[in-house]
Each structure stands twice: as structure tokens, then as C-alpha cells.
């Protein structure tokens, strides 16, 4: 959920509460605001993760099978490259991706690794990019999380399989929640917990991400 959506939601709550009972305290109103935002985040994340294409289900099943064979190994570059080779043997157009980006005013430099699969899009034609991350849930861990953030982030899958659109919806929602959690815990919000940094990990760009788009370098190490 974006900041604009949250502001619209809060305004609706304020308008409703003021029209219902002008004697309600500001403390009670803030509690209602917080509860409504948390409920909306949980519902939105559930809906995003619930919808899976048959292709995504097939890929997740294969990745889960590979992970069971290598469950005692660390999730290193070697393991991801091995998985890419397994996916290729099953006829999938898989690649091992290493993404790196330079520092910008809104985003520190960094690098990340994940798996990418190109699938034919039967409905729209052409191909669709499917992102596979075998350590997805850990990317959203933060220091001293509040109970509400723990409950929200616990819904994230350990292994993510999905298209760019799905990931572009998850990142702002979780980043917004993590920033609130850090503020509530009295902690500084580091730049690597913000959406621009998270978008860079999986090479996700849009018109609002021009700085990252100009400075990001994505290398496919294994085709």
C-alpha cells in the first residue's frame, strides 16, 4: 500500500469518526487509524500472495523439490546456479542473476542474487519475467520488530515465485510497514530498508525510479 493510499484511508477514517461522534478523543482516533491500516495491509498482502498462476505453481513445486534435496546447504551462489541448471534440464529458460547498483542520493550501493525464468505469456503474447528468490522472507527482517510487523512479515513466503507486478506491490507495502515498526521502536530507518533499495535487488524499475534505472547494472551470469 502506497503512502498516498494510506493518507486517503486515514482521511476516510477521520471523516467517518468526526461525523459519527465529535467527542471521540484523538487517542482513540489514532488507535482506529493504526488498526485499520494494519488490517488493510494484512488483507492486501494475503490477496497478492494468494493469486498464483499455474506456471508459478509449477515452478514453486520444482524449486521446493530441489530445496528438499539441499536443505542442509547455505543459500549461496553455488546453490542458486545448481538450481538454474536443474531448471534448464526441465526445459525452462532459467538464468542466474547478479544485480549491482551504485550509490544515489536516495539509495546506497549494493548487490544481490536471484533466479529469473522467462516464460511464454499465453494471454498477452511475448514473454513474462518470473522472479525466483529462495531466501525472500529474510530480506524483510528488521531490528526489534513490533508485534504487528512480526504478524505481517510472517505471511511472506520463504521462497518467492512471481512476476514483477506482484513484487512491485509487495515491496512498498512491507517497506511502509517496516518503517512504521522502526519508528515505533525508536530506531533510525536505514536507507537499505526503503523501497528504492529493495526495488534494486530484483532489478525492478518504473518511471518513478529514474535514478536507479540510470545506475543499475544487471548481469546474467548463467544463461
Rosetta silent file (secondary structure, phi, psi, omega in degrees, C-alpha in Angstrom):
SEQUENCE: XXXXXXXXXXXXXXXXXXXXXXXXXXXXXXXXXXXXXXXXXXXXXXXXXXXXXXXXXXXXXXXXXXXXXXXXXXXXXXXXXXXXXXXXXXXXXXXXXXXXXXXXXXXXXXXXXXXXXXXXXXXXXXXXXXXXXXXXXXXXXXXXXXXXXXXXXXXXXXXXXXXXXXXXXXXXXXXXXXXXXXXXXXXXXXXXXXXXXXXXXXXXXXXXXXXXXXXXXXXXXXX
SCORE:     score description
SCORE:     0.000 S_00000001
   1 L     0.000  128.152 -176.645    0.000    0.000    0.000 S_00000001
   2 L   -77.662  167.484  178.419    1.491    3.349   -1.055 S_00000001
   3 H   -62.485  -36.309  179.873    1.791    6.463    1.123 S_00000001
   4 H   -64.698  -42.782  178.838   -0.964    8.120   -0.933 S_00000001
   5 H   -63.708  -38.993  178.798   -3.317    5.197   -0.342 S_00000001
   6 H   -65.326  -40.868  179.390   -2.583    5.293    3.393 S_00000001
   7 H   -64.548  -41.761  177.693   -3.280    9.031    3.528 S_00000001
   8 H   -62.621  -40.294 -179.982   -6.597    8.561    1.685 S_00000001
   9 H   -64.986  -44.333  178.882   -7.502    5.759    4.055 S_00000001
  10 H   -63.187  -40.266  179.946   -6.722    7.837    7.121 S_00000001
  11 H   -63.023  -39.219  177.270   -8.753   10.750    5.787 S_00000001
  12 H   -62.373  -41.464  179.379  -11.749    8.459    5.306 S_00000001
  13 H   -63.727  -46.434  179.951  -11.424    7.249    8.890 S_00000001
  14 H   -59.862  -45.182 -178.951  -11.199   10.809   10.240 S_00000001
  15 H   -61.793  -41.915 -179.088  -14.231   11.937    8.247 S_00000001
  16 H   -66.729  -45.898 -177.087  -16.253    8.967    9.429 S_00000001
  17 H   -66.075  -38.489 -179.267  -15.290    9.301   13.077 S_00000001
  18 H   -68.008  -36.008  179.461  -15.941   13.046   13.143 S_00000001
  19 H   -75.497  -24.131 -176.931  -19.375   12.612   11.569 S_00000001
  20 H   -85.107  -43.722 -174.991  -20.239    9.765   13.965 S_00000001
  21 L  -157.884  105.828 -176.622  -19.145   11.188   17.293 S_00000001
  22 L   -72.877   -7.244 -177.922  -17.408   14.520   17.777 S_00000001
  23 L   -93.335   -2.129 -178.922  -16.486   13.600   21.353 S_00000001
  24 L   -66.245  134.122 -176.650  -14.114   10.778   20.396 S_00000001
  25 L   -73.555  157.714  178.498  -10.609   11.532   21.657 S_00000001
  26 H   -64.723  -30.743  177.409   -7.608   11.942   19.375 S_00000001
  27 H   -64.592  -44.871  178.243   -6.002    8.950   21.115 S_00000001
  28 H   -63.531  -37.719  179.968   -8.933    6.718   20.218 S_00000001
  29 H   -65.418  -41.323  178.553   -8.850    8.015   16.670 S_00000001
  30 H   -63.578  -38.157  178.427   -5.157    7.183   16.327 S_00000001
  31 H   -64.048  -41.216  177.906   -5.835    3.659   17.580 S_00000001
  32 H   -65.479  -40.606  177.606   -8.555    3.253   14.981 S_00000001
  33 H   -57.657  -50.266 -177.022   -6.202    4.612   12.299 S_00000001
  34 H   -61.614  -45.667 -178.442   -3.489    2.152   13.288 S_00000001
  35 H   -63.032  -42.168 -177.894   -5.860   -0.814   13.413 S_00000001
  36 H   -67.052  -41.807  178.310   -7.384   -0.010   10.030 S_00000001
  37 H   -63.330  -44.873  179.510   -4.014    0.393    8.337 S_00000001
  38 H   -61.932  -43.182 -179.647   -2.733   -2.881    9.804 S_00000001
  39 H   -63.398  -40.498  179.732   -5.890   -4.727    8.749 S_00000001
  40 H   -65.827  -40.869  178.056   -5.645   -3.313    5.232 S_00000001
  41 H   -62.059  -45.611 -179.955   -2.004   -4.333    4.944 S_00000001
  42 H   -61.477  -45.292 -178.694   -2.747   -7.887    6.058 S_00000001
  43 H   -64.975  -43.916 -178.656   -5.668   -8.218    3.667 S_00000001
  44 H   -63.430  -45.569  179.988   -3.725   -6.733    0.728 S_00000001
  45 H   -63.457  -41.554  178.416   -0.696   -8.973    1.267 S_00000001
  46 H   -59.048  -43.437 -178.887   -2.927  -12.026    1.592 S_00000001
  47 H   -67.456  -38.866  179.033   -4.637  -11.207   -1.720 S_00000001
  48 H   -63.290  -47.868 -175.368   -1.327  -10.634   -3.520 S_00000001
  49 H   -74.861  -25.634 -177.178    0.185  -13.905   -2.339 S_00000001
  50 H   -68.307  -34.600 -175.714   -2.996  -15.917   -2.797 S_00000001
  51 L   -83.870  113.432  178.985   -3.137  -15.410   -6.549 S_00000001
  52 L  -130.557  136.296  175.284   -0.744  -17.753   -8.353 S_00000001
  53 L   -77.490  164.814  177.851   -0.697  -18.734  -11.999 S_00000001
  54 H   -62.577  -36.572  178.374   -0.359  -22.380  -12.985 S_00000001
  55 H   -63.854  -41.473  178.226    3.130  -21.598  -14.247 S_00000001
  56 H   -65.375  -39.437  178.407    4.151  -20.097  -10.891 S_00000001
  57 H   -63.790  -40.598  179.617    2.754  -23.101   -9.043 S_00000001
  58 H   -63.849  -45.064 -179.978    4.722  -25.449  -11.294 S_00000001
  59 H   -65.049  -43.492  179.993    7.973  -23.548  -10.765 S_00000001
  60 H   -61.005  -38.874  178.888    7.458  -23.351   -6.986 S_00000001
  61 H   -63.814  -41.137  179.390    6.876  -27.092   -6.850 S_00000001
  62 H   -67.432  -46.269 -179.735   10.130  -27.758   -8.709 S_00000001
  63 H   -61.338  -42.223  179.052   12.140  -25.307   -6.570 S_00000001
  64 H   -61.746  -37.772  178.383   10.706  -26.804   -3.368 S_00000001
  65 H   -64.632  -43.391  178.611   11.741  -30.259   -4.577 S_00000001
  66 H   -64.411  -40.336 -178.156   15.301  -29.061   -5.207 S_00000001
  67 H   -64.186  -35.358  178.396   15.434  -27.351   -1.811 S_00000001
  68 H   -63.946  -32.392  179.476   14.455  -30.561   -0.028 S_00000001
  69 H   -73.278  -28.093 -175.643   17.467  -32.254   -1.616 S_00000001
  70 L  -119.201   30.560 -172.183   19.804  -29.476   -0.479 S_00000001
  71 L   -62.844  -22.434 -178.409   18.075  -28.449    2.752 S_00000001
  72 L   -91.518   -1.928 -178.087   21.281  -28.568    4.810 S_00000001
  73 L   -93.275  151.371  174.725   23.228  -26.266    2.478 S_00000001
  74 L   -71.653  153.505 -176.669   23.550  -22.499    2.781 S_00000001
  75 L   -84.418   71.678 -175.313   21.710  -20.449    0.166 S_00000001
  76 L   -94.417  177.207  176.008   24.859  -19.472   -1.710 S_00000001
  77 H   -59.382  -39.243 -179.461   25.576  -18.533   -5.326 S_00000001
  78 H   -60.886  -41.429  179.715   26.583  -22.142   -5.945 S_00000001
  79 H   -65.746  -42.208 -179.929   23.217  -23.453   -4.805 S_00000001
  80 H   -65.489  -40.115  178.343   21.341  -20.966   -6.989 S_00000001
  81 H   -65.431  -38.176  176.722   23.466  -21.839  -10.006 S_00000001
  82 H   -62.474  -41.431  178.328   22.820  -25.540   -9.401 S_00000001
  83 H   -63.682  -39.187  177.707   19.089  -24.834   -9.309 S_00000001
  84 H   -59.375  -44.176  179.299   19.325  -22.932  -12.598 S_00000001
  85 H   -63.172  -39.364  177.703   20.940  -25.956  -14.218 S_00000001
  86 H   -63.509  -42.097  179.431   18.190  -28.221  -12.848 S_00000001
  87 H   -65.533  -38.202  177.911   15.501  -25.898  -14.216 S_00000001
  88 H   -63.761  -40.154  179.126   17.195  -25.835  -17.609 S_00000001
  89 H   -63.059  -23.836  178.117   17.225  -29.631  -17.719 S_00000001
  90 L   -93.196   11.089  173.225   13.460  -29.483  -17.242 S_00000001
  91 L    88.072   11.689 -179.317   13.138  -27.225  -20.269 S_00000001
  92 L   -95.596  146.503  179.513   12.773  -23.855  -18.523 S_00000001
  93 E   -85.922   78.865 -174.493   14.569  -20.684  -19.665 S_00000001
  94 E  -101.792  148.609  177.621   16.285  -20.019  -16.347 S_00000001
  95 E  -139.125  145.897  171.271   19.124  -17.612  -15.540 S_00000001
  96 E   -91.060  124.512 -174.586   21.240  -16.862  -12.503 S_00000001
  97 E  -114.146  133.525  172.918   21.141  -13.086  -11.990 S_00000001
  98 E  -118.933  115.167 -179.062   23.576  -10.866  -10.151 S_00000001
  99 E  -106.494  133.919  175.595   22.323   -7.307   -9.758 S_00000001
 100 E  -137.118  151.368 -178.564   24.541   -4.446   -8.620 S_00000001
 101 E  -148.060  153.531 -177.780   23.932   -0.713   -8.400 S_00000001
 102 L   -92.394  166.590 -179.016   25.859    2.423   -7.489 S_00000001
 103 L   -70.828  136.735  172.555   25.055    4.931   -4.778 S_00000001
 104 E  -126.498  171.290  179.082   22.465    7.627   -5.500 S_00000001
 105 L   -57.509  -28.019 -176.893   21.080   10.343   -3.173 S_00000001
 106 L  -106.559   -2.481 -173.600   18.157    8.082   -2.249 S_00000001
 107 E  -151.915  122.591  176.773   19.798    4.662   -2.389 S_00000001
 108 L   -73.192  162.082  179.749   23.174    3.293   -1.231 S_00000001
 109 L   -68.241  160.399  179.078   25.120    0.912   -3.446 S_00000001
 110 E  -177.601 -176.777  177.405   24.621   -2.808   -3.149 S_00000001
 111 E  -152.805  160.353 -178.028   24.314   -6.121   -4.936 S_00000001
 112 E  -158.931  159.821  179.770   22.007   -9.110   -4.912 S_00000001
 113 E  -130.968  141.212  177.627   21.481  -12.546   -6.495 S_00000001
 114 E  -159.547  178.870  179.207   18.337  -14.340   -7.564 S_00000001
 115 E  -111.643  142.390  179.424   16.971  -16.627  -10.272 S_00000001
 116 E  -127.127  138.481  178.084   14.984  -15.477  -13.264 S_00000001
 117 E  -127.289  130.886  176.905   12.799  -17.538  -15.589 S_00000001
 118 E   -99.892  121.581 -178.475   11.367  -16.310  -18.879 S_00000001
 119 E  -121.161  149.376  176.255    8.009  -17.880  -19.729 S_00000001
 120 E   -67.840  133.508  177.453    5.728  -17.507  -22.707 S_00000001
 121 L   -94.410  103.231 -175.633    2.724  -15.307  -21.930 S_00000001
 122 L   -66.856  -31.356 -175.948   -0.215  -17.135  -23.482 S_00000001
 123 L   -81.892  -47.506 -174.337   -2.695  -14.311  -22.882 S_00000001
 124 L   -98.275  -11.549 -175.060   -0.721  -11.231  -23.881 S_00000001
 125 L    82.020  166.450 -178.424    1.841  -12.823  -26.149 S_00000001
 126 L    74.757 -153.858 -178.969    5.589  -12.443  -25.834 S_00000001
 127 E  -122.824  157.631  178.094    7.395  -13.477  -22.667 S_00000001
 128 E  -124.471  138.296  179.394    6.946  -12.792  -18.982 S_00000001
 129 E   -84.730  122.784  176.275    9.677  -12.472  -16.387 S_00000001
 130 E  -111.655  124.329 -178.301    9.226  -14.747  -13.369 S_00000001
 131 E   -97.229  132.765  177.738   11.428  -13.987  -10.361 S_00000001
 132 E  -120.514  122.014  177.957   12.539  -16.789   -8.044 S_00000001
 133 E  -128.486  115.522 -174.540   14.079  -15.927   -4.672 S_00000001
 134 L   -85.021   -1.926  179.562   14.901  -18.825   -2.352 S_00000001
 135 L  -134.458   41.549 -169.623   15.608  -16.539    0.629 S_00000001
 136 L   -65.959  -48.717 -174.009   12.822  -14.000    0.147 S_00000001
 137 H   -58.946  -37.227 -177.741   11.392  -13.714    3.646 S_00000001
 138 H   -64.236  -22.909 -177.751   14.767  -12.892    5.192 S_00000001
 139 H   -68.076  -14.717 -176.882   15.066   -9.762    3.028 S_00000001
 140 H  -112.092   15.523  176.228   12.369   -8.078    5.107 S_00000001
 141 L   -75.689  139.433  179.616   13.751   -8.837    8.574 S_00000001
 142 L  -133.414  166.315  179.079   14.335   -5.760   10.732 S_00000001
 143 L   -76.361  141.987  175.499   15.709   -4.978   14.177 S_00000001
 144 L    43.204   56.738 -177.239   13.348   -5.018   17.164 S_00000001
 145 L   -66.670  145.180  174.441   10.174   -5.540   15.097 S_00000001
 146 L   -73.541  164.538 -179.093    6.834   -4.620   16.607 S_00000001
 147 H   -62.120  -37.464 -179.609    4.248   -7.345   17.085 S_00000001
 148 H   -66.049  -35.952  178.213    2.170   -6.001   14.202 S_00000001
 149 H   -72.866  -36.825  176.313    5.158   -6.174   11.849 S_00000001
 150 H   -59.198  -44.372 -179.889    6.010   -9.679   13.007 S_00000001
 151 H   -63.965  -40.292 -179.335    2.460  -10.763   12.209 S_00000001
 152 H   -70.207  -51.040 -176.105    2.561   -9.144    8.759 S_00000001
 153 H   -67.601  -22.163  178.163    6.034  -10.340    7.710 S_00000001
 154 L   -65.996  -18.102  179.057    5.266  -13.872    8.921 S_00000001
 155 L   -79.737  -14.156 -179.797    2.889  -14.155    5.965 S_00000001
 156 L   -69.333  142.006  177.932    5.750  -13.783    3.497 S_00000001
 157 L   -77.450  149.005  174.370    6.905  -16.998    1.824 S_00000001
 158 L   -65.229  -42.371  177.873   10.442  -18.240    2.372 S_00000001
 159 L  -108.142  122.594  178.107   10.614  -18.947   -1.376 S_00000001
 160 E  -102.065  131.656  172.313    9.125  -16.330   -3.672 S_00000001
 161 E  -133.812  115.023 -178.226    7.971  -17.185   -7.192 S_00000001
 162 E  -175.295  170.660 -179.515    6.119  -14.449   -9.034 S_00000001
 163 E   -85.484  176.155 -177.770    6.143  -11.799  -11.727 S_00000001
 164 H   -61.630  -40.913 -177.209    7.384   -8.225  -11.470 S_00000001
 165 H   -58.780  -42.438 -179.892    3.916   -6.780  -10.880 S_00000001
 166 H   -64.357  -43.133 -178.694    3.414   -8.909   -7.787 S_00000001
 167 H   -68.552  -35.164  178.749    6.802   -7.966   -6.352 S_00000001
 168 H   -67.362  -21.173  176.477    6.223   -4.269   -7.083 S_00000001
 169 H   -87.557  -34.864 -177.922    3.111   -4.422   -4.912 S_00000001
 170 H   -70.619  -43.784 -173.860    4.707   -6.358   -2.044 S_00000001
 171 H   -59.769  -52.594  179.441    7.796   -4.160   -1.620 S_00000001
 172 H   -61.053  -36.465 -179.374    6.091   -0.794   -0.926 S_00000001
 173 H   -63.800  -48.380 -179.118    3.616   -2.464    1.415 S_00000001
 174 H   -71.894  -35.909  178.791    6.320   -4.185    3.511 S_00000001
 175 H   -65.973  -40.501  177.190    8.682   -1.211    3.413 S_00000001
 176 H   -61.525  -42.728 -179.762    5.939    1.091    4.677 S_00000001
 177 H   -68.374  -39.179 -179.201    5.178   -1.350    7.495 S_00000001
 178 H   -68.688  -37.660  177.470    8.851   -1.815    8.398 S_00000001
 179 H   -63.663  -40.782  177.480    9.435    1.945    8.523 S_00000001
 180 H   -64.478  -40.518  179.324    6.484    2.321   10.886 S_00000001
 181 H   -62.535  -44.863  179.805    7.808   -0.517   13.033 S_00000001
 182 H   -63.816  -41.309  177.669   11.252    1.058   13.256 S_00000001
 183 H   -63.359  -44.349 -179.670    9.762    4.453   14.166 S_00000001
 184 H   -63.143  -28.397  179.510    7.533    2.884   16.822 S_00000001
 185 L   -89.552    1.852  178.716   10.612    1.160   18.276 S_00000001
 186 L    73.838   26.163 -177.888   12.527    4.443   18.345 S_00000001
 187 L  -107.272  154.667  175.591   15.049    3.277   15.736 S_00000001
 188 L   -71.479  145.344  177.852   16.582    5.028   12.751 S_00000001
 189 L   -94.857  104.732 -179.008   15.278    3.959    9.328 S_00000001
 190 L   -71.495  151.784 -177.243   18.340    2.927    7.283 S_00000001
 191 H   -62.179  -26.107  179.618   18.217    3.562    3.518 S_00000001
 192 H   -77.651    1.554  174.019   18.510   -0.165    2.753 S_00000001
 193 H  -101.918   -2.152 -178.210   15.116   -0.689    4.387 S_00000001
 194 L   -92.308  161.544 -173.725   13.408    1.723    1.994 S_00000001
 195 H   -58.044  -43.387 -178.906   11.643    0.807   -1.251 S_00000001
 196 H   -55.595  -40.164  179.385   14.275    2.159   -3.746 S_00000001
 197 H   -67.464  -43.454 -179.060   16.938   -0.164   -2.310 S_00000001
 198 H   -66.235  -38.183  176.670   14.582   -3.150   -2.281 S_00000001
 199 H   -61.017  -36.858 -177.679   13.479   -2.453   -5.859 S_00000001
 200 H   -66.148  -30.493 -177.818   17.134   -2.505   -6.932 S_00000001
 201 H   -56.685  -43.567 -176.071   17.658   -6.015   -5.579 S_00000001
 202 L  -105.230   18.763  175.454   15.385   -7.594   -8.166 S_00000001
 203 L    57.367   48.162 -179.382   16.089   -5.099  -10.948 S_00000001
 204 L  -102.858  126.185 -178.123   12.611   -3.576  -10.784 S_00000001
 205 L  -133.076  151.975  170.335   12.133   -0.226  -12.415 S_00000001
 206 L  -148.316 -176.536 -175.910    9.334    2.164  -13.222 S_00000001
 207 L   -64.908  -20.291 -179.435    9.002    5.803  -14.237 S_00000001
 208 L   -89.641    1.570 -175.383    9.377    6.894  -10.609 S_00000001
 209 L  -118.090   41.109 -172.559   12.722    5.119  -10.239 S_00000001
 210 H   -61.102  -37.758 -178.715   14.778    7.056  -12.769 S_00000001
 211 H   -61.715  -47.716  179.783   17.873    7.344  -10.566 S_00000001
 212 H   -65.956  -37.080 -177.679   18.120    3.616  -10.041 S_00000001
 213 H   -63.041  -33.375 -178.209   17.288    2.941  -13.680 S_00000001
 214 H   -81.243  -20.641 -172.087   20.254    5.015  -14.815 S_00000001
 215 H  -114.036   -3.152 -175.105   22.734    3.491  -12.381 S_00000001
 216 E   -86.478  143.577  177.103   21.782   -0.170  -12.104 S_00000001
 217 E  -128.541  114.493 -178.346   23.786   -2.917  -13.763 S_00000001
 218 E  -107.677  123.276 -178.408   22.190   -6.341  -14.072 S_00000001
 219 E  -115.372  125.802  174.761   24.417   -9.232  -15.139 S_00000001
 220 E   -89.459  103.341 -174.322   23.103  -12.624  -16.186 S_00000001
 221 E   -81.325  -27.392 -179.729   25.973  -14.855  -15.137 S_00000001
 222 E  -129.349  111.404  179.546   24.366  -18.123  -16.152 S_00000001
 223 L   -94.627    0.000    0.000   22.194  -18.241  -19.258 S_00000001
